[in-house]
Coordinates of C-alpha atoms and ligand atoms in Angstrom, one line a residue:
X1 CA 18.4 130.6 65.4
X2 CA 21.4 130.0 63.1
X3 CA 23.4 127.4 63.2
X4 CA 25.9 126.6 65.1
X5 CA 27.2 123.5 64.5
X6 CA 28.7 123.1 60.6
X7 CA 31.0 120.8 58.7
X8 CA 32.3 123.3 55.6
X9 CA 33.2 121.2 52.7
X10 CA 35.0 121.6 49.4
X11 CA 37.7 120.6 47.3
X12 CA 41.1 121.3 48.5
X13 CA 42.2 125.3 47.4
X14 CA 38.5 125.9 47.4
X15 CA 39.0 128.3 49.8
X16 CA 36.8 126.9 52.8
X17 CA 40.0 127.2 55.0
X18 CA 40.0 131.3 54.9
X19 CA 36.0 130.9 54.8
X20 CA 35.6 128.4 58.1
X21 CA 38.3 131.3 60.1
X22 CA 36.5 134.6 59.3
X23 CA 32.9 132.3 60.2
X24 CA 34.9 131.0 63.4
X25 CA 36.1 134.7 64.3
X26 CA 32.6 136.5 63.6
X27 CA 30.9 133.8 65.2
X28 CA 33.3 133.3 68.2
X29 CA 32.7 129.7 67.7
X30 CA 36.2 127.1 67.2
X31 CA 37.3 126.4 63.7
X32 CA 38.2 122.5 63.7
X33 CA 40.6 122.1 60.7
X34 CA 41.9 118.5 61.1
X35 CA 44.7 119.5 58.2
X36 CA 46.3 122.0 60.6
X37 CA 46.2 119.7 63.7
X38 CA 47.6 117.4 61.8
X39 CA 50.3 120.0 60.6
X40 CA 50.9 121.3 63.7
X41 CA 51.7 117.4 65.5
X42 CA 54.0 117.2 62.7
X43 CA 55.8 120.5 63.4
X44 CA 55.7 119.7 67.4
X45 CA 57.5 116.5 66.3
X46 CA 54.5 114.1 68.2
X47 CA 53.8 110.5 68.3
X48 CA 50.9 111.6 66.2
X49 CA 52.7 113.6 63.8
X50 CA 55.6 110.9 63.2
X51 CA 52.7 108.4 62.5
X52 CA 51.2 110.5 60.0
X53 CA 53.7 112.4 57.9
X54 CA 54.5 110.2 55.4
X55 CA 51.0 109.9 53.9
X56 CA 50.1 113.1 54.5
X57 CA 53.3 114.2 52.3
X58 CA 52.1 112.0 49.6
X59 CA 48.4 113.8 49.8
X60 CA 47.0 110.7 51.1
X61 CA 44.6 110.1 53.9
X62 CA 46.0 109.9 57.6
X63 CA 44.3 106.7 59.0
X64 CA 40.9 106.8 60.8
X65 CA 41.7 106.2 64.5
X66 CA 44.0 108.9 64.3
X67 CA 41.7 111.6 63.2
X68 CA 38.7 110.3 65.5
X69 CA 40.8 110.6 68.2
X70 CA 41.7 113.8 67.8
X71 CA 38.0 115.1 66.8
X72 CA 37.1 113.9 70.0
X73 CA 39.6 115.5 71.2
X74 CA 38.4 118.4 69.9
X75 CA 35.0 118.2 70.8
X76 CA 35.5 118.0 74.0
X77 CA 37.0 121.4 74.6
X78 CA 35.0 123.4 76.3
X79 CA 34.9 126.5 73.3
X80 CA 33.1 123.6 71.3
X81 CA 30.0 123.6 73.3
X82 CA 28.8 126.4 71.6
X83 CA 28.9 125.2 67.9
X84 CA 32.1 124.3 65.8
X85 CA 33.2 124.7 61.9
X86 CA 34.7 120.9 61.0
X87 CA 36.8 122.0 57.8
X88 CA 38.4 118.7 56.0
X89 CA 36.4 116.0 58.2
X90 CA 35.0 113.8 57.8
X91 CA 36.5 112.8 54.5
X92 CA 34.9 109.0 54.0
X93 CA 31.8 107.7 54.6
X94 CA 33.6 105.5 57.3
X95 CA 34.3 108.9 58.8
X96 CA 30.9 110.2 58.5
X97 CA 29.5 107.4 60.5
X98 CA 31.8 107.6 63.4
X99 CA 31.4 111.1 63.4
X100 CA 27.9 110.7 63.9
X101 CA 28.2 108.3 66.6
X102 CA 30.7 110.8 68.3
X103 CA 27.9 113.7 68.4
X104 CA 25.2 111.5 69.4
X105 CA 27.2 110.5 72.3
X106 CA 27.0 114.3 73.0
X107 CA 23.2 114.7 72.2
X108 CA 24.6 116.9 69.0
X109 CA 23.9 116.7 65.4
X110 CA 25.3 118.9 62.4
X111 CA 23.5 121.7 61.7
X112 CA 24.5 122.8 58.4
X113 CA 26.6 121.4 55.9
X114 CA 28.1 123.7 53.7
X115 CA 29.5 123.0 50.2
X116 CA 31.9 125.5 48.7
X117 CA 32.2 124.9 44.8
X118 CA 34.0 126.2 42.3
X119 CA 35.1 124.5 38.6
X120 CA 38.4 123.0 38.7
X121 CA 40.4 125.3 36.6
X122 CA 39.8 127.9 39.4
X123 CA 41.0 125.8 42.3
X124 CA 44.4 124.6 40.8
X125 CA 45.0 128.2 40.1
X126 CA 44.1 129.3 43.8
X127 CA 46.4 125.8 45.3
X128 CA 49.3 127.1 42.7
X129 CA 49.5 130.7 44.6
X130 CA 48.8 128.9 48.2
X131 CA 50.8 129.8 50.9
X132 CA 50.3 129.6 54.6
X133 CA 51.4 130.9 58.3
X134 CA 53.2 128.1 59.8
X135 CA 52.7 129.5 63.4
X136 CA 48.8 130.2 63.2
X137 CA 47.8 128.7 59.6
X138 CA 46.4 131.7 58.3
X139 CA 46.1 131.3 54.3
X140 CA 47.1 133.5 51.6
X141 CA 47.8 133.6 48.0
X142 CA 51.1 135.0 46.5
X143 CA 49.2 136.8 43.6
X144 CA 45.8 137.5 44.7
X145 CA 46.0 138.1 48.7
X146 CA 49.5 138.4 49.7
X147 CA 51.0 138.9 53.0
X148 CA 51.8 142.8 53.3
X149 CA 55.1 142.0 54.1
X150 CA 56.3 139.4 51.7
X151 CA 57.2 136.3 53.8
X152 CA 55.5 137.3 57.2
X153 CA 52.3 136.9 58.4
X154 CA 49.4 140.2 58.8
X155 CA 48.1 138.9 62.4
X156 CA 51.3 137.1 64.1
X157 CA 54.6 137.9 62.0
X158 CA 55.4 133.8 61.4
X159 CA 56.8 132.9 58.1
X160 CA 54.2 132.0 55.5
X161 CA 55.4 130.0 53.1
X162 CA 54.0 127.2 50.6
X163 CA 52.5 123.5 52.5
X164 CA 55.0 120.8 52.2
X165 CA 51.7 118.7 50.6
X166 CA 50.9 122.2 48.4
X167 CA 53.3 120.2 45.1
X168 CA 51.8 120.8 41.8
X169 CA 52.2 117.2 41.5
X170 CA 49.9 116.4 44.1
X171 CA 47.1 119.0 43.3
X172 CA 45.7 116.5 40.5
X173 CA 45.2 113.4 43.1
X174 CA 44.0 115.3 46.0
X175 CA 41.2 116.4 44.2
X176 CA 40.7 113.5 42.3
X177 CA 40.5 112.3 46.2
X178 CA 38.0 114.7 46.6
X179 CA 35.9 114.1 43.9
X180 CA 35.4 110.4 44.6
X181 CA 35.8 109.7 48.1
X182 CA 33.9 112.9 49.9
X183 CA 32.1 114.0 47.4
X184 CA 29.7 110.8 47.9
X185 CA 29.1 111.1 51.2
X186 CA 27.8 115.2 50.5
X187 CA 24.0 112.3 49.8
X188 CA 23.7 112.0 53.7
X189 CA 23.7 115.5 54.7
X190 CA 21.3 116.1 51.7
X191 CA 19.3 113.2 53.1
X192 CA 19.4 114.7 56.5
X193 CA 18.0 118.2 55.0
X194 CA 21.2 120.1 56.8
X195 CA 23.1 120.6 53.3
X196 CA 23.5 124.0 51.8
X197 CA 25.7 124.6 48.7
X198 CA 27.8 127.9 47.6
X199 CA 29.1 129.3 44.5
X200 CA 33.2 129.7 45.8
X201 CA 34.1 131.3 42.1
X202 CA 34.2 135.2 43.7
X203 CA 36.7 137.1 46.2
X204 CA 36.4 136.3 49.5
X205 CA 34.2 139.0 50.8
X206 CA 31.4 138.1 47.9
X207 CA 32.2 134.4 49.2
X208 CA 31.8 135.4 52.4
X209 CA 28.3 137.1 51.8
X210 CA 27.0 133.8 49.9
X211 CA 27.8 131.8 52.9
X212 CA 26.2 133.9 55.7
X213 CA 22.7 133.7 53.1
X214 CA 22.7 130.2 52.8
X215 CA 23.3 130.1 56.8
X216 CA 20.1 132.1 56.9
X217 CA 18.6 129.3 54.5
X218 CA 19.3 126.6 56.4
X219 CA 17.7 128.0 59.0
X220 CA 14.6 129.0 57.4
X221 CA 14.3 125.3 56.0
X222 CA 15.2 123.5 60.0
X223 CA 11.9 126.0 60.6
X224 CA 9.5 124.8 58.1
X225 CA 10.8 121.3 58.4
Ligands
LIG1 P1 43.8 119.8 54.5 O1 44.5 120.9 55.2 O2 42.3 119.7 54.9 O3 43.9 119.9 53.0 O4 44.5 118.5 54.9 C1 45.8 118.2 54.6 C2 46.1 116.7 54.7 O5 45.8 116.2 56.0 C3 45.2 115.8 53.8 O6 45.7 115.8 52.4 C4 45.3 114.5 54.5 O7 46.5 113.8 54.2 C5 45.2 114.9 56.0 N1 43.9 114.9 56.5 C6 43.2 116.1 56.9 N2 41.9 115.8 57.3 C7 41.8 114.4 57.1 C8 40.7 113.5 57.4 N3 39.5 113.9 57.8 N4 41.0 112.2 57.1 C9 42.2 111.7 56.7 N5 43.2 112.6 56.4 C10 43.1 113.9 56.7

């Protein structure tokens, strides 16, 4: 069978946003992208949202016991029974370790880890064009995949416009971020034989071909293993 249960990672622009929805669609399976909770508790003006903001603005990490709570949350729907795409968590190894806790708890276990990769000069292009839906988060890029209608979104007419945390500025340190904080913790999905890793330099449909044959891989390796 293939899996269900994944945790997409790459660095920030790498595209694994766009990647983890057209997965979540095909597979009819909940995209979890802690980013856009977070965005969207901001937006709704929440307790949450308030407490977060300011690091979030700065491209920082929200704290822990925020996002654990709302991965929980999460999980506990009753569309994530059937499998999940995580897309931004965990981030840490602290968060890896409580998130393994939290699907034990639920006699779960990831699946397949997914790495999307592309060289850097690639992803600061793609974050530079970013643009996204604020009603349902759906990402574009203002030179390569635009909107049809400039400003409005294909699939539910919001405005898309650039992420308050998209400034060139901040590109730099968010993936420095990425590079030395969750790229480490890649070593215990490798360990746990569940890690599968993608080429993300190609448009999205060759992407998305490369992802649904290493999905096929991991399965073929949990068989022989
Ligand atoms: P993303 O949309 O995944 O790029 O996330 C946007 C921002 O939300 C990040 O730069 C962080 O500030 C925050 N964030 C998202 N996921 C996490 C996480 N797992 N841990 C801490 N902060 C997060």
């Amino acid at each position: 069978m293939l899996p269900r249960n994944h945790v997409f990672f790459g660095a920030p622009g790498v595209g694994k946003g766009v990647q983890a929805a057209l997965l979540s669609r095909r597979e009819k399976i909940p995209h979890i992208s802690t980013g856009a909770i977070l965005r969207d508790e901001i937006a709704a003006g929440t307790a949450v949202g308030r407490r977060v903001k300011v690091a979030i603005d700065r491209g920082e990490f929200a704290d822990d016991e925020t996002i654990l709570e709302l991965i929980a949350r999460a999980l506990d729907r009753p569309d994530a029974a059937g499998g999940f795409i995580m897309d931004g968590f965990p981030r840490t190894t602290s968060q890896v370790r409580r998130f393994d806790e939290i699907l034990a708890d639920r006699g779960w276990r990831i699946e397949c880890a997914l790495l999307i990769d592309a060289p850097e000069a690639v992803v600061i292009r793609r974050l530079r064009g970013r643009i996204v839906c604020a009603s349902c988060g759906r990402s574009y890029h203002s030179e390569f995949d635009p909107p049809r209608v400039r400003g409005r979104c294909d699939d539910c007419r919001g405005p898309v416009t650039r992420r308050d945390d998209d400034r060139p500025e901040a590109h730099r340190e968010r993936l420095r971020i990425f590079r030395d904080r969750t790229r480490p913790i890649l070593t215990h999905y490798r360990e746990a034989g569940v890690l599968v890793e993608v080429d993300g330099d190609g448009s999205i449909e060759v992407v998305e071909k490369r992802i649904a044959a290493a999905r096929r891989r991991s399965t073929s390796r949990s068989a022989v293993s």
